[in-house]
PDB file of C-alpha atoms and ligand atoms in Angstrom:
ATOM      1  CA  MET A1411     -18.176  -9.293 -13.634  1.00  0.00           C
ATOM      2  CA  GLY A1412     -15.730  -6.393 -13.874  1.00  0.00           C
ATOM      3  CA  LEU A1413     -13.264  -7.418 -11.168  1.00  0.00           C
ATOM      4  CA  THR A1414     -11.263  -4.519  -9.716  1.00  0.00           C
ATOM      5  CA  ARG A1415      -7.704  -4.847 -10.975  1.00  0.00           C
ATOM      6  CA  LEU A1416      -5.227  -3.776  -8.353  1.00  0.00           C
ATOM      7  CA  ALA A1417      -1.512  -3.201  -8.474  1.00  0.00           C
ATOM      8  CA  VAL A1418       0.655  -3.334  -5.362  1.00  0.00           C
ATOM      9  CA  LEU A1419       3.912  -1.370  -5.107  1.00  0.00           C
ATOM     10  CA  VAL A1420       6.671  -2.573  -2.790  1.00  0.00           C
ATOM     11  CA  SER A1421      10.242  -1.616  -1.954  1.00  0.00           C
ATOM     12  CA  GLY A1422      11.275  -4.253   0.553  1.00  0.00           C
ATOM     13  CA  SER A1423      10.171  -7.345   2.406  1.00  0.00           C
ATOM     14  CA  GLY A1424       6.527  -7.158   1.351  1.00  0.00           C
ATOM     15  CA  THR A1425       4.809  -8.589   4.425  1.00  0.00           C
ATOM     16  CA  ASN A1426       1.830  -6.331   3.748  1.00  0.00           C
ATOM     17  CA  LEU A1427       1.693  -7.670   0.208  1.00  0.00           C
ATOM     18  CA  GLN A1428       1.738 -11.173   1.714  1.00  0.00           C
ATOM     19  CA  ALA A1429      -1.215 -10.228   3.918  1.00  0.00           C
ATOM     20  CA  LEU A1430      -3.101  -9.181   0.771  1.00  0.00           C
ATOM     21  CA  ILE A1431      -2.201 -12.396  -1.044  1.00  0.00           C
ATOM     22  CA  ASP A1432      -3.230 -14.549   1.947  1.00  0.00           C
ATOM     23  CA  SER A1433      -6.492 -12.692   2.395  1.00  0.00           C
ATOM     24  CA  ALA A1434      -7.303 -13.103  -1.322  1.00  0.00           C
ATOM     25  CA  GLU A1435      -6.518 -16.825  -1.058  1.00  0.00           C
ATOM     26  CA  ARG A1436      -8.958 -17.079   1.854  1.00  0.00           C
ATOM     27  CA  GLY A1437     -11.607 -15.626  -0.479  1.00  0.00           C
ATOM     28  CA  GLU A1438     -11.893 -12.334   1.397  1.00  0.00           C
ATOM     29  CA  ASN A1439     -11.658 -10.101  -1.657  1.00  0.00           C
ATOM     30  CA  PRO A1440     -14.172 -11.494  -4.148  1.00  0.00           C
ATOM     31  CA  ALA A1441     -14.399  -8.155  -6.003  1.00  0.00           C
ATOM     32  CA  GLY A1442     -10.678  -7.723  -6.674  1.00  0.00           C
ATOM     33  CA  ARG A1443      -7.630  -9.339  -8.157  1.00  0.00           C
ATOM     34  CA  ILE A1444      -3.944  -8.431  -7.811  1.00  0.00           C
ATOM     35  CA  ALA A1445      -2.992  -7.943 -11.452  1.00  0.00           C
ATOM     36  CA  LEU A1446       0.549  -6.638 -10.931  1.00  0.00           C
ATOM     37  CA  VAL A1447       3.216  -6.201  -8.261  1.00  0.00           C
ATOM     38  CA  ALA A1448       5.880  -3.615  -9.053  1.00  0.00           C
ATOM     39  CA  SER A1449       8.951  -2.622  -7.067  1.00  0.00           C
ATOM     40  CA  SER A1450      11.301   0.320  -6.830  1.00  0.00           C
ATOM     41  CA  ALA A1451      14.272  -2.001  -6.260  1.00  0.00           C
ATOM     42  CA  PRO A1452      15.027  -5.123  -8.313  1.00  0.00           C
ATOM     43  CA  ASP A1453      15.924  -7.185  -5.232  1.00  0.00           C
ATOM     44  CA  ALA A1454      12.823  -6.341  -3.160  1.00  0.00           C
ATOM     45  CA  TYR A1455      11.778  -9.586  -1.472  1.00  0.00           C
ATOM     46  CA  GLY A1456       8.139  -8.677  -2.116  1.00  0.00           C
ATOM     47  CA  LEU A1457       8.741  -9.651  -5.763  1.00  0.00           C
ATOM     48  CA  GLU A1458       9.535 -13.214  -4.657  1.00  0.00           C
ATOM     49  CA  ARG A1459       6.285 -13.347  -2.729  1.00  0.00           C
ATOM     50  CA  ALA A1460       4.408 -12.221  -5.847  1.00  0.00           C
ATOM     51  CA  ARG A1461       6.196 -14.744  -8.060  1.00  0.00           C
ATOM     52  CA  ALA A1462       5.363 -17.511  -5.591  1.00  0.00           C
ATOM     53  CA  ALA A1463       1.694 -16.523  -5.859  1.00  0.00           C
ATOM     54  CA  ARG A1464       1.954 -16.431  -9.681  1.00  0.00           C
ATOM     55  CA  ILE A1465       1.262 -12.707  -9.868  1.00  0.00           C
ATOM     56  CA  PRO A1466       2.921 -10.810 -12.743  1.00  0.00           C
ATOM     57  CA  VAL A1467       5.806  -8.643 -11.525  1.00  0.00           C
ATOM     58  CA  LEU A1468       7.586  -5.565 -12.755  1.00  0.00           C
ATOM     59  CA  ALA A1469      11.016  -5.152 -11.156  1.00  0.00           C
ATOM     60  CA  LEU A1470      12.192  -1.579 -11.595  1.00  0.00           C
ATOM     61  CA  ASP A1471      15.391   0.000 -10.338  1.00  0.00           C
ATOM     62  CA  LYS A1472      14.685   3.545  -9.187  1.00  0.00           C
ATOM     63  CA  LYS A1473      18.373   4.190  -8.527  1.00  0.00           C
ATOM     64  CA  ALA A1474      19.325   3.336 -12.100  1.00  0.00           C
ATOM     65  CA  LEU A1475      16.305   4.949 -13.769  1.00  0.00           C
ATOM     66  CA  GLY A1476      16.163   8.146 -11.717  1.00  0.00           C
ATOM     67  CA  SER A1477      12.947   9.349 -10.181  1.00  0.00           C
ATOM     68  CA  GLN A1478      11.342  10.599 -13.407  1.00  0.00           C
ATOM     69  CA  GLY A1479      12.367   7.599 -15.484  1.00  0.00           C
ATOM     70  CA  PHE A1480      11.122   5.287 -12.764  1.00  0.00           C
ATOM     71  CA  GLU A1481       7.724   6.967 -12.599  1.00  0.00           C
ATOM     72  CA  ALA A1482       7.415   6.987 -16.401  1.00  0.00           C
ATOM     73  CA  ARG A1483       7.994   3.223 -16.630  1.00  0.00           C
ATOM     74  CA  LEU A1484       5.669   2.536 -13.743  1.00  0.00           C
ATOM     75  CA  LEU A1485       2.891   4.713 -15.131  1.00  0.00           C
ATOM     76  CA  GLN A1486       3.145   3.067 -18.538  1.00  0.00           C
ATOM     77  CA  ALA A1487       2.784  -0.415 -17.001  1.00  0.00           C
ATOM     78  CA  LEU A1488      -0.146   0.579 -14.789  1.00  0.00           C
ATOM     79  CA  LEU A1489      -2.000   2.152 -17.715  1.00  0.00           C
ATOM     80  CA  GLU A1490      -1.276  -0.827 -19.989  1.00  0.00           C
ATOM     81  CA  GLN A1491      -2.570  -3.198 -17.320  1.00  0.00           C
ATOM     82  CA  GLU A1492      -5.730  -1.087 -16.885  1.00  0.00           C
ATOM     83  CA  ILE A1493      -5.286  -0.906 -13.141  1.00  0.00           C
ATOM     84  CA  ASP A1494      -8.304   0.367 -11.162  1.00  0.00           C
ATOM     85  CA  LEU A1495      -6.683   0.704  -7.741  1.00  0.00           C
ATOM     86  CA  LEU A1496      -3.076   1.268  -6.693  1.00  0.00           C
ATOM     87  CA  VAL A1497      -1.891   0.046  -3.287  1.00  0.00           C
ATOM     88  CA  LEU A1498       1.383   1.213  -1.737  1.00  0.00           C
ATOM     89  CA  ALA A1499       2.600  -1.436   0.696  1.00  0.00           C
ATOM     90  CA  GLY A1500       5.984  -0.510   2.121  1.00  0.00           C
ATOM     91  CA  PHE A1501       6.807   1.568  -0.953  1.00  0.00           C
ATOM     92  CA  LEU A1502       9.680   3.977  -0.363  1.00  0.00           C
ATOM     93  CA  HIS A1503       9.100   6.527  -3.079  1.00  0.00           C
ATOM     94  CA  ILE A1504       6.981   9.656  -2.849  1.00  0.00           C
ATOM     95  CA  LEU A1505       4.837   9.766  -5.995  1.00  0.00           C
ATOM     96  CA  SER A1506       4.866  13.078  -7.826  1.00  0.00           C
ATOM     97  CA  ARG A1507       1.777  15.222  -8.298  1.00  0.00           C
ATOM     98  CA  ASP A1508       2.114  14.666 -12.047  1.00  0.00           C
ATOM     99  CA  PHE A1509       2.124  10.862 -11.690  1.00  0.00           C
ATOM    100  CA  ILE A1510      -0.961  10.944  -9.453  1.00  0.00           C
ATOM    101  CA  ALA A1511      -2.813  13.237 -11.866  1.00  0.00           C
ATOM    102  CA  ARG A1512      -1.992  11.093 -14.875  1.00  0.00           C
ATOM    103  CA  LEU A1513      -2.873   7.762 -13.329  1.00  0.00           C
ATOM    104  CA  GLN A1514      -6.402   8.832 -12.422  1.00  0.00           C
ATOM    105  CA  VAL A1515      -7.222   5.889 -10.155  1.00  0.00           C
ATOM    106  CA  PRO A1516      -7.501   5.829  -6.356  1.00  0.00           C
ATOM    107  CA  ILE A1517      -4.170   5.271  -4.607  1.00  0.00           C
ATOM    108  CA  ILE A1518      -3.938   4.087  -1.005  1.00  0.00           C
ATOM    109  CA  ASN A1519      -1.047   3.620   1.413  1.00  0.00           C
ATOM    110  CA  ILE A1520      -0.497   1.828   4.720  1.00  0.00           C
ATOM    111  CA  HIS A1521       1.366   3.863   7.334  1.00  0.00           C
ATOM    112  CA  PRO A1522       2.587   2.350  10.617  1.00  0.00           C
ATOM    113  CA  ALA A1523       1.239   5.023  12.992  1.00  0.00           C
ATOM    114  CA  LEU A1524      -1.989   6.833  13.833  1.00  0.00           C
ATOM    115  CA  LEU A1525      -1.899   9.684  11.315  1.00  0.00           C
ATOM    116  CA  PRO A1526      -1.685  12.629  11.422  1.00  0.00           C
ATOM    117  CA  ALA A1527       0.716  11.753  14.263  1.00  0.00           C
ATOM    118  CA  PHE A1528       4.166  10.475  13.276  1.00  0.00           C
ATOM    119  CA  GLY A1529       3.674  10.959   9.548  1.00  0.00           C
ATOM    120  CA  GLY A1530       5.062  12.987   6.687  1.00  0.00           C
ATOM    121  CA  ARG A1531       8.459  13.213   5.040  1.00  0.00           C
ATOM    122  CA  GLY A1532      11.123  11.271   6.945  1.00  0.00           C
ATOM    123  CA  PHE A1533       8.664   9.098   8.885  1.00  0.00           C
ATOM    124  CA  TYR A1534       9.189   5.649   7.392  1.00  0.00           C
ATOM    125  CA  GLY A1535      10.215   2.206   8.591  1.00  0.00           C
ATOM    126  CA  LEU A1536      11.749   2.003  12.063  1.00  0.00           C
ATOM    127  CA  LYS A1537      12.030   5.796  12.264  1.00  0.00           C
ATOM    128  CA  VAL A1538       8.284   5.970  12.906  1.00  0.00           C
ATOM    129  CA  HIS A1539       8.481   3.583  15.849  1.00  0.00           C
ATOM    130  CA  GLN A1540      11.597   5.292  17.235  1.00  0.00           C
ATOM    131  CA  ALA A1541       9.689   8.589  17.234  1.00  0.00           C
ATOM    132  CA  VAL A1542       6.675   6.997  18.928  1.00  0.00           C
ATOM    133  CA  LEU A1543       8.878   5.601  21.715  1.00  0.00           C
ATOM    134  CA  ALA A1544      10.750   8.897  22.100  1.00  0.00           C
ATOM    135  CA  ALA A1545       7.421  10.736  22.486  1.00  0.00           C
ATOM    136  CA  GLY A1546       6.325   8.355  25.257  1.00  0.00           C
ATOM    137  CA  VAL A1547       2.745   7.964  23.985  1.00  0.00           C
ATOM    138  CA  PRO A1548       0.711   4.995  25.328  1.00  0.00           C
ATOM    139  CA  PHE A1549      -0.780   4.060  21.939  1.00  0.00           C
ATOM    140  CA  THR A1550       0.256   3.898  18.346  1.00  0.00           C
ATOM    141  CA  GLY A1551      -1.233   1.901  15.453  1.00  0.00           C
ATOM    142  CA  ALA A1552      -1.635   1.930  11.706  1.00  0.00           C
ATOM    143  CA  THR A1553      -3.513   3.988   9.148  1.00  0.00           C
ATOM    144  CA  VAL A1554      -4.724   3.260   5.641  1.00  0.00           C
ATOM    145  CA  HIS A1555      -5.159   6.518   3.759  1.00  0.00           C
ATOM    146  CA  TYR A1556      -5.607   7.869   0.263  1.00  0.00           C
ATOM    147  CA  VAL A1557      -2.455   9.180  -1.350  1.00  0.00           C
ATOM    148  CA  ASN A1558      -2.206  12.727  -2.612  1.00  0.00           C
ATOM    149  CA  GLU A1559       0.806  14.947  -3.290  1.00  0.00           C
ATOM    150  CA  ILE A1560       1.328  15.565   0.450  1.00  0.00           C
ATOM    151  CA  PRO A1561       3.303  12.692   2.051  1.00  0.00           C
ATOM    152  CA  ASP A1562       0.915  10.832   4.410  1.00  0.00           C
ATOM    153  CA  GLY A1563      -1.539  13.699   3.923  1.00  0.00           C
ATOM    154  CA  GLY A1564      -4.512  12.122   2.103  1.00  0.00           C
ATOM    155  CA  GLN A1565      -7.922  11.295   3.550  1.00  0.00           C
ATOM    156  CA  ILE A1566      -7.934   8.555   6.180  1.00  0.00           C
ATOM    157  CA  LEU A1567      -9.834   5.355   5.354  1.00  0.00           C
ATOM    158  CA  LEU A1568      -9.176   3.072   8.339  1.00  0.00           C
ATOM    159  CA  GLN A1569      -7.162   3.143  11.562  1.00  0.00           C
ATOM    160  CA  LYS A1570      -6.419   0.661  14.318  1.00  0.00           C
ATOM    161  CA  GLN A1571      -4.793   1.283  17.699  1.00  0.00           C
ATOM    162  CA  VAL A1572      -2.017  -0.813  19.191  1.00  0.00           C
ATOM    163  CA  PRO A1573      -0.624  -0.373  22.740  1.00  0.00           C
ATOM    164  CA  VAL A1574       2.954   0.699  23.390  1.00  0.00           C
ATOM    165  CA  LEU A1575       4.276  -1.585  26.147  1.00  0.00           C
ATOM    166  CA  PRO A1576       6.999  -1.156  28.762  1.00  0.00           C
ATOM    167  CA  GLY A1577      10.326  -2.440  27.460  1.00  0.00           C
ATOM    168  CA  ASP A1578       9.369  -1.912  23.807  1.00  0.00           C
ATOM    169  CA  THR A1579      12.157  -1.437  21.291  1.00  0.00           C
ATOM    170  CA  PRO A1580      11.445   0.027  17.851  1.00  0.00           C
ATOM    171  CA  GLU A1581      11.708  -3.512  16.419  1.00  0.00           C
ATOM    172  CA  LEU A1582       9.267  -5.022  18.939  1.00  0.00           C
ATOM    173  CA  LEU A1583       6.802  -2.207  18.405  1.00  0.00           C
ATOM    174  CA  GLN A1584       7.094  -2.494  14.630  1.00  0.00           C
ATOM    175  CA  GLN A1585       6.286  -6.201  14.809  1.00  0.00           C
ATOM    176  CA  ARG A1586       3.252  -5.621  17.084  1.00  0.00           C
ATOM    177  CA  VAL A1587       1.936  -2.844  14.826  1.00  0.00           C
ATOM    178  CA  MET A1588       2.266  -5.123  11.804  1.00  0.00           C
ATOM    179  CA  GLU A1589       0.653  -8.164  13.441  1.00  0.00           C
ATOM    180  CA  GLN A1590      -2.137  -6.380  15.277  1.00  0.00           C
ATOM    181  CA  ALA A1591      -2.906  -3.610  12.808  1.00  0.00           C
ATOM    182  CA  GLU A1592      -1.250  -3.420   9.388  1.00  0.00           C
ATOM    183  CA  TRP A1593      -1.784  -6.989   8.208  1.00  0.00           C
ATOM    184  CA  LEU A1594      -5.483  -6.827   9.145  1.00  0.00           C
ATOM    185  CA  LEU A1595      -6.235  -3.275   8.127  1.00  0.00           C
ATOM    186  CA  LEU A1596      -4.778  -3.247   4.613  1.00  0.00           C
ATOM    187  CA  PRO A1597      -6.676  -6.329   3.331  1.00  0.00           C
ATOM    188  CA  GLN A1598      -9.878  -4.938   4.884  1.00  0.00           C
ATOM    189  CA  ALA A1599      -9.464  -1.565   3.196  1.00  0.00           C
ATOM    190  CA  VAL A1600      -8.546  -3.142  -0.141  1.00  0.00           C
ATOM    191  CA  ALA A1601     -11.530  -5.525  -0.122  1.00  0.00           C
ATOM    192  CA  ARG A1602     -13.871  -2.684   0.749  1.00  0.00           C
ATOM    193  CA  LEU A1603     -12.539  -0.433  -2.017  1.00  0.00           C
ATOM    194  CA  CYS A1604     -12.548  -3.236  -4.592  1.00  0.00           C
ATOM    195  CA  THR A1605     -16.245  -3.835  -3.883  1.00  0.00           C
ATOM    196  CA  GLU A1606     -16.994  -0.127  -4.205  1.00  0.00           C
ATOM    197  CA  LEU A1607     -15.023   0.212  -7.444  1.00  0.00           C
ATOM    198  CA  GLN A1608     -16.653  -2.897  -8.913  1.00  0.00           C
ATOM    199  CA  ARG A1609     -20.085  -1.427  -8.158  1.00  0.00           C
ATOM    200  CA  GLN A1610     -19.096   1.834  -9.850  1.00  0.00           C
ATOM    201  CA  LYS A1611     -17.813  -0.041 -12.910  1.00  0.00           C
ATOM    202  CA  GLU A1612     -21.038  -2.022 -13.188  1.00  0.00           C
ATOM    203  CA  ALA A1613     -23.178   1.095 -12.710  1.00  0.00           C
ATOM    204  CA  SER A1614     -21.302   2.906 -15.463  1.00  0.00           C
ATOM    205  CA  LEU A1615     -21.736  -0.084 -17.806  1.00  0.00           C
ATOM    206  CA  ASP A1616     -25.478  -0.207 -17.047  1.00  0.00           C
ATOM    207  CA  ALA A1617     -25.991   3.526 -17.503  1.00  0.00           C
ATOM    208  CA  PRO A1618     -27.815   4.491 -20.723  1.00  0.00           C
ATOM    209  CA  SER A1619     -25.438   6.198 -23.144  1.00  0.00           C
TER     210      SER A1619
HETATM  211  C1  GRF B 774       5.392  -1.300   6.953  1.00  0.00           C
HETATM  212  O1  GRF B 774       5.510  -0.934   8.300  1.00  0.00           O
HETATM  213  C2  GRF B 774       4.559  -0.284   6.225  1.00  0.00           C
HETATM  214  O2  GRF B 774       3.522   0.249   6.993  1.00  0.00           O
HETATM  215  C3  GRF B 774       5.573   0.779   5.964  1.00  0.00           C
HETATM  216  O3  GRF B 774       6.761   0.080   5.646  1.00  0.00           O
HETATM  217  C4  GRF B 774       6.736  -1.199   6.247  1.00  0.00           C
HETATM  218  C5  GRF B 774       6.917  -2.192   5.125  1.00  0.00           C
HETATM  219  O4  GRF B 774       6.745  -3.504   5.469  1.00  0.00           O
HETATM  220  N1  GRF B 774       5.097   1.758   5.054  1.00  0.00           N
HETATM  221  P1  GRF B 774       6.549  -4.633   4.375  1.00  0.00           P
HETATM  222  O5  GRF B 774       7.459  -4.363   3.192  1.00  0.00           O
HETATM  223  O6  GRF B 774       5.101  -4.679   3.971  1.00  0.00           O
HETATM  224  O7  GRF B 774       6.975  -5.894   5.074  1.00  0.00           O
END
């Protein structure tokens, strides 16, 4: 009873969303269900992935709506859908403090590096992997963390290391980090949180009033 209802936010290709969909289809998240996929751009390919999996979508256009209008529409949909957990999966918008305070559910993000290294404002997409290569470090990886008002600054939930190899380009490294870390880590973190949230929901229903 009381499945955790999650919403996934995307801005682009949505391979992390696909990892969540595939993992759910393999039965790895019995406590949760993806109730909504929303985007910050109407042509985000992640929306197609959601449609193919018969998940309700909300295609928003941040450029047209402006940041505040975009957040207002998003918040309204998430509250209407009674979302219990919000997952940012390749979502290129920094949520405002006000949005986070109003939503009042846990929010998590997947970042393609070992935070706190190579994180914060400006570290997104290939830029992260370019910075890793420029620094010459032997390892990078991915991090799932809670979202607060500080970009990439919330508490860390899970991390996984990936080696940097000779001859790596930012594109090669990005692909390895996705395959060996992101696509495994995000479904794991989501399943774990959904179980925890379901337990909390059940406990609060059982509690004497
Ligand atoms: C991923 O590397 C994710 O960690 C980062 O943006 C990229 C998005 O990939 N935040 P996708 O849209 O999930 O394919």
